[in-house]
Short mmCIF file of C-alpha atoms and ligand atoms in Angstrom, two decimals:
data_model
loop_
_atom_site.label_atom_id
_atom_site.label_comp_id
_atom_site.label_asym_id
_atom_site.label_seq_id
_atom_site.Cartn_x
_atom_site.Cartn_y
_atom_site.Cartn_z
CA MET I 23 8.79 -18.86 -11.64
CA ALA I 24 8.13 -15.70 -9.61
CA ARG I 25 6.38 -16.27 -6.28
CA VAL I 26 4.32 -13.92 -4.12
CA ILE I 27 5.69 -14.65 -0.65
CA GLY I 28 3.52 -12.28 1.34
CA GLY I 29 1.96 -8.90 1.79
CA LEU I 30 2.24 -5.93 4.11
CA THR I 31 -0.06 -3.04 4.83
CA THR I 32 0.76 0.21 6.54
CA SER I 33 -0.53 3.74 6.83
CA HIS I 34 1.39 6.32 4.77
CA ILE I 35 0.81 9.55 6.70
CA PRO I 36 3.25 12.32 5.65
CA ALA I 37 4.07 13.10 9.32
CA ILE I 38 5.63 9.61 9.47
CA GLY I 39 7.88 10.55 6.55
CA ASN I 40 9.17 13.40 8.67
CA ALA I 41 9.59 11.23 11.76
CA VAL I 42 11.38 8.29 10.08
CA PRO I 43 14.79 10.01 9.76
CA ARG I 44 14.54 10.85 13.49
CA GLU I 45 13.32 7.42 14.60
CA LYS I 46 16.27 6.77 16.96
CA GLU I 47 15.66 9.98 18.89
CA LEU I 48 11.86 9.47 18.89
CA VAL I 49 11.73 5.89 20.21
CA ASP I 50 10.99 7.16 23.71
CA ASP I 51 8.86 10.09 22.63
CA PRO I 52 5.37 9.51 24.09
CA TYR I 53 3.69 10.41 20.78
CA TRP I 54 5.87 8.25 18.50
CA LYS I 55 6.89 5.38 20.77
CA PRO I 56 3.74 3.22 20.29
CA PHE I 57 3.84 3.82 16.56
CA PHE I 58 7.48 2.86 15.95
CA ALA I 59 7.28 -0.04 18.44
CA ALA I 60 5.03 -1.88 15.97
CA TYR I 61 7.53 -2.02 13.08
CA PRO I 62 10.52 -4.20 14.17
CA PRO I 63 8.63 -7.52 13.62
CA ALA I 64 7.73 -6.44 10.06
CA ARG I 65 11.36 -5.50 9.35
CA THR I 66 12.60 -8.77 10.85
CA TRP I 67 10.20 -10.75 8.65
CA LEU I 68 11.44 -8.89 5.56
CA GLN I 69 15.06 -9.57 6.50
CA LYS I 70 14.20 -13.25 6.87
CA VAL I 71 12.25 -13.72 3.63
CA LYS I 72 14.54 -11.44 1.55
CA PRO I 73 12.22 -10.39 -1.27
CA ASP I 74 13.67 -9.39 -4.65
CA VAL I 75 10.81 -7.11 -5.65
CA ALA I 76 8.10 -5.05 -3.92
CA VAL I 77 4.86 -4.42 -5.83
CA VAL I 78 3.58 -1.30 -4.07
CA ILE I 79 -0.17 -0.62 -4.29
CA TYR I 80 -0.73 2.98 -3.28
CA ASN I 81 -2.59 6.13 -4.27
CA ASP I 82 -1.12 9.33 -5.64
CA HIS I 83 -2.31 12.48 -3.85
CA GLY I 84 -1.49 15.05 -6.55
CA LEU I 85 2.26 14.68 -7.21
CA ASN I 86 2.24 12.61 -10.41
CA PHE I 87 -1.46 12.81 -11.31
CA PHE I 88 -3.82 15.69 -10.72
CA LEU I 89 -7.59 16.08 -11.00
CA ASP I 90 -7.33 16.97 -14.70
CA ASN I 91 -5.66 13.64 -15.53
CA LEU I 92 -6.47 10.85 -13.15
CA PRO I 93 -6.34 7.21 -14.20
CA THR I 94 -8.25 4.64 -12.18
CA PHE I 95 -5.40 2.10 -12.36
CA ALA I 96 -1.84 3.08 -13.36
CA ILE I 97 1.35 1.01 -13.30
CA GLY I 98 4.95 2.22 -13.47
CA ALA I 99 7.24 0.71 -16.10
CA ALA I 100 10.34 2.80 -15.46
CA ALA I 101 13.90 1.89 -14.50
CA GLU I 102 13.77 4.34 -11.62
CA TYR I 103 11.16 6.26 -9.61
CA ARG I 104 11.89 9.59 -7.95
CA ASN I 105 9.94 11.51 -5.39
CA SER I 106 9.71 15.26 -5.06
CA ASP I 107 8.51 18.03 -2.76
CA GLU I 108 4.75 17.60 -2.24
CA GLY I 109 4.37 20.52 0.13
CA TRP I 110 4.31 18.41 3.31
CA GLY I 111 7.94 19.23 4.16
CA ILE I 112 8.95 15.56 3.88
CA PRO I 113 12.61 15.11 2.93
CA THR I 114 13.15 13.97 -0.65
CA ILE I 115 14.70 10.52 -0.48
CA PRO I 116 16.90 8.58 -2.95
CA PRO I 117 15.21 7.10 -6.04
CA PHE I 118 13.71 3.63 -6.10
CA GLN I 119 14.89 1.03 -8.55
CA GLY I 120 12.27 -0.23 -11.00
CA ASP I 121 11.95 -3.56 -12.81
CA PRO I 122 10.65 -2.57 -16.27
CA GLU I 123 10.61 -6.16 -17.53
CA LEU I 124 8.37 -7.35 -14.68
CA SER I 125 6.24 -4.19 -14.99
CA TRP I 126 5.59 -4.83 -18.68
CA HIS I 127 4.78 -8.47 -17.99
CA ILE I 128 2.20 -7.38 -15.38
CA ILE I 129 0.79 -4.68 -17.70
CA GLU I 130 0.42 -7.13 -20.62
CA SER I 131 -1.15 -9.74 -18.40
CA LEU I 132 -3.62 -7.25 -16.85
CA VAL I 133 -4.79 -5.88 -20.20
CA HIS I 134 -5.21 -9.45 -21.42
CA ASP I 135 -7.23 -10.06 -18.23
CA GLU I 136 -9.59 -7.14 -19.10
CA PHE I 137 -8.07 -4.50 -16.79
CA ASP I 138 -7.36 -1.52 -19.04
CA ILE I 139 -4.66 0.23 -17.05
CA THR I 140 -2.46 3.24 -17.76
CA SER I 141 1.22 2.37 -18.28
CA CYS I 142 3.73 4.97 -17.09
CA GLN I 143 7.27 5.02 -18.42
CA GLU I 144 7.97 8.03 -16.22
CA MET I 145 6.41 8.39 -12.82
CA PHE I 146 7.00 10.35 -9.64
CA VAL I 147 6.04 8.47 -6.48
CA ASP I 148 4.52 10.40 -3.56
CA HIS I 149 4.22 9.75 0.18
CA GLY I 150 1.72 6.96 -0.48
CA PHE I 151 4.70 4.99 -1.85
CA THR I 152 7.76 6.51 -0.15
CA VAL I 153 6.62 6.50 3.49
CA PRO I 154 5.92 2.74 3.63
CA MET I 155 9.18 1.96 1.77
CA SER I 156 11.24 4.01 4.21
CA LEU I 157 9.38 2.53 7.19
CA PHE I 158 9.91 -1.07 6.17
CA TRP I 159 13.51 -0.60 4.98
CA PRO I 160 15.13 2.02 7.24
CA ASN I 161 18.06 4.22 6.20
CA ASN I 162 16.73 4.45 2.64
CA SER I 163 18.44 1.19 1.74
CA TYR I 164 15.14 -0.30 0.48
CA GLY I 165 16.74 -3.71 1.04
CA GLY I 166 18.35 -3.50 -2.40
CA ILE I 167 15.03 -4.51 -3.93
CA LYS I 168 13.33 -3.47 -7.14
CA THR I 169 9.86 -1.96 -7.17
CA VAL I 170 6.71 -1.90 -9.29
CA PRO I 171 4.38 1.02 -8.40
CA VAL I 172 0.68 0.25 -8.79
CA CYS I 173 -1.40 3.39 -8.37
CA ILE I 174 -5.18 3.30 -7.75
CA ASN I 175 -7.38 6.39 -7.73
CA THR I 176 -8.76 7.06 -4.26
CA VAL I 177 -8.96 10.83 -4.77
CA GLN I 178 -11.56 11.76 -7.36
CA HIS I 179 -14.90 9.99 -7.59
CA PRO I 180 -15.95 7.68 -9.10
CA LEU I 181 -13.49 5.37 -7.29
CA PRO I 182 -13.20 1.68 -8.17
CA SER I 183 -15.27 -0.50 -5.83
CA PRO I 184 -13.74 -2.71 -3.11
CA LEU I 185 -14.71 -5.77 -5.17
CA ARG I 186 -13.12 -4.36 -8.34
CA CYS I 187 -9.90 -3.63 -6.43
CA PHE I 188 -9.84 -7.12 -4.93
CA LYS I 189 -10.28 -8.63 -8.43
CA PHE I 190 -7.56 -6.27 -9.73
CA GLY I 191 -5.26 -7.65 -7.03
CA GLN I 192 -6.13 -11.22 -8.02
CA ALA I 193 -5.20 -10.40 -11.64
CA ILE I 194 -1.87 -8.93 -10.45
CA GLY I 195 -1.27 -12.14 -8.49
CA ARG I 196 -1.90 -14.25 -11.62
CA ALA I 197 0.44 -11.98 -13.58
CA ILE I 198 3.29 -12.24 -11.07
CA GLU I 199 3.00 -15.99 -10.72
CA SER I 200 3.17 -16.45 -14.50
CA TYR I 201 6.49 -14.54 -14.73
CA PRO I 202 9.23 -16.98 -15.68
CA LYS I 203 12.05 -15.54 -13.53
CA ASP I 204 12.70 -16.96 -10.05
CA LEU I 205 11.80 -13.89 -8.03
CA LYS I 206 10.43 -13.53 -4.52
CA VAL I 207 7.81 -10.80 -4.54
CA VAL I 208 6.16 -8.96 -1.64
CA VAL I 209 3.14 -6.78 -2.16
CA LEU I 210 2.42 -3.64 -0.16
CA GLY I 211 -0.99 -2.02 0.32
CA THR I 212 -0.60 1.47 1.77
CA GLY I 213 -2.87 4.09 3.35
CA GLY I 214 -6.04 3.52 5.34
CA MET I 215 -7.30 3.11 8.08
CA SER I 216 -10.27 5.37 8.87
CA HIS I 217 -9.59 9.05 8.34
CA GLN I 218 -11.15 12.17 6.96
CA LEU I 219 -8.94 15.20 6.46
CA ASP I 220 -11.50 17.85 5.57
CA GLY I 221 -15.17 18.79 5.62
CA GLU I 222 -17.72 18.39 8.39
CA ARG I 223 -16.32 15.08 9.59
CA ALA I 224 -12.63 16.18 9.64
CA GLY I 225 -10.84 14.09 12.26
CA PHE I 226 -13.35 11.20 11.96
CA ILE I 227 -12.00 7.83 13.15
CA ASN I 228 -14.02 4.58 13.39
CA LYS I 229 -12.11 2.10 15.54
CA LYS I 230 -14.82 -0.58 15.43
CA PHE I 231 -14.84 -0.61 11.63
CA ASP I 232 -11.01 -0.52 11.41
CA LEU I 233 -10.71 -3.56 13.67
CA LEU I 234 -13.35 -5.40 11.63
CA CYS I 235 -11.32 -4.65 8.47
CA MET I 236 -8.04 -5.79 10.06
CA ASP I 237 -9.68 -9.02 11.19
CA LYS I 238 -11.67 -9.95 8.07
CA ILE I 239 -8.96 -9.05 5.57
CA VAL I 240 -6.81 -11.94 6.80
CA ASN I 241 -8.97 -14.93 5.88
CA GLU I 242 -12.43 -13.60 4.94
CA PRO I 243 -11.70 -10.64 2.64
CA GLU I 244 -14.85 -11.34 0.61
CA VAL I 245 -16.87 -9.92 3.54
CA LEU I 246 -15.20 -6.55 2.91
CA THR I 247 -15.61 -6.68 -0.86
CA ARG I 248 -19.39 -6.41 -0.35
CA TYR I 249 -19.17 -2.75 0.75
CA SER I 250 -19.93 -0.10 -1.85
CA ILE I 251 -17.55 2.85 -2.08
CA HIS I 252 -20.19 5.09 -0.52
CA GLU I 253 -20.66 2.74 2.41
CA LEU I 254 -16.87 2.54 2.80
CA VAL I 255 -16.64 6.35 2.91
CA ARG I 256 -19.47 6.42 5.46
CA GLN I 257 -17.70 3.88 7.68
CA ALA I 258 -14.07 4.91 7.18
CA GLY I 259 -14.16 8.58 6.14
CA ALA I 260 -13.44 10.22 2.79
CA GLN I 261 -9.72 9.35 2.87
CA GLY I 262 -10.36 6.07 4.69
CA ALA I 263 -11.55 4.89 1.26
CA GLU I 264 -7.81 4.20 0.81
CA PHE I 265 -8.70 0.83 2.33
CA ILE I 266 -9.39 -0.32 -1.26
CA LEU I 267 -5.57 -0.39 -1.60
CA TRP I 268 -5.37 -2.96 1.19
CA LEU I 269 -8.06 -5.04 -0.54
CA ALA I 270 -6.10 -4.95 -3.80
CA MET I 271 -3.03 -6.14 -1.88
CA ARG I 272 -5.08 -8.95 -0.33
CA GLY I 273 -6.31 -10.02 -3.77
CA VAL I 274 -2.71 -10.61 -4.86
CA LEU I 275 -2.19 -13.14 -2.06
CA HIS I 276 -3.51 -16.68 -1.96
CA PRO I 277 -6.93 -17.39 -0.38
CA LYS I 278 -5.22 -18.77 2.74
CA VAL I 279 -2.56 -16.67 4.46
CA THR I 280 -0.86 -16.68 7.85
CA LYS I 281 -0.87 -13.51 9.94
CA ILE I 282 2.70 -12.93 11.10
CA HIS I 283 2.14 -9.59 12.83
CA SER I 284 -0.44 -6.83 13.24
CA SER I 285 -0.77 -3.55 15.06
CA TYR I 286 -3.45 -0.86 15.40
CA HIS I 287 -2.79 2.52 16.96
CA ILE I 288 -4.76 5.76 17.36
CA ALA I 289 -3.64 8.23 16.27
CA VAL I 290 -0.86 9.66 14.16
CA SER I 291 -1.86 13.01 12.71
CA ASN I 292 -5.56 12.61 11.89
CA THR I 293 -5.72 8.88 11.35
CA ALA I 294 -5.71 5.50 12.94
CA THR I 295 -2.60 3.60 11.84
CA GLY I 296 -2.69 -0.06 10.93
CA LEU I 297 0.06 -2.55 10.17
CA LEU I 298 -0.30 -6.11 8.90
CA VAL I 299 2.22 -8.73 7.81
CA LEU I 300 0.66 -11.66 5.96
CA GLU I 301 2.57 -14.65 4.68
CA ASN I 302 1.26 -16.51 1.66
CA SER I 303 0.32 -20.14 1.88
CA VAL I 304 2.20 -22.39 -0.52
CA ALA I 305 0.17 -22.65 -3.73
C1 DHB P 417 -2.81 12.23 6.36
C2 DHB P 417 -3.21 10.96 5.97
C3 DHB P 417 -3.09 10.55 4.63
O1 DHB P 417 -3.48 9.34 4.16
C4 DHB P 417 -2.57 11.40 3.70
O2 DHB P 417 -2.44 10.95 2.44
C5 DHB P 417 -2.20 12.68 4.07
C6 DHB P 417 -2.30 13.09 5.39
C7 DHB P 417 -2.91 12.69 7.77
O3 DHB P 417 -3.57 12.05 8.58
O4 DHB P 417 -2.28 13.69 8.11
FE1 FE P 418 -3.34 9.18 1.96
#
């Protein structure tokens, strides 16, 4: 049977997508050094556990979906996912391999479980997906793994609540662990932490709330599922609502997890960056 072996979270800021190809020359750069210094333990863990598939929970920012057509929950079921110029100047990187059979299993299981998602047989993936993949697997090798993109709307209100996203993650976990192939699966939750890119509070960062989230998500995620979306926006900023992607990731994992690594750093671009590596307990 397929097994969820763990989960990772990381910010997905486009500026990182530009820095990643220059990581070797930036390791001693005062701006980038503390950011890149956090990633080797996550990469080492991935090399040790050798996942076969990454289920990547992210949000699209206008590349594949736009305001006229914006599903709450969408899942890719393609053999390959490409990215494309989003206007941030990030290099376009090689396509990601899909796993249509696993995607369809997850889609069927979710609809059966009362999550009416949008299935996508063609899908572009934006920086919410590509930046974490290129950070965790440098040199665009992606560790030879297959991917399943899971896209949640964090852009146009109404957004799904933290609790709904956590339950969505739990349903994805049930789906993966009922898949008959022996696969090791990691789940990524991208985006977050606190940030607001526009409006009166542009540049808003809430360190106290970020650290609470990073702490509670490990073994008391239900504390965070009690926030409403509006309270989350108040605490984390309009784009900090991307934290619902982390909660969906956490829902996929088992109730008990072991924290392998974490890092919190202010700031890259306009946001606090957060990294977590959580290993699943044995079921
Ligand atoms: C930034 C952060 C994001 O989450 C994003 O999607 C785009 C830009 C930023 O801080 O620059
Ligand atoms: Fe974002």
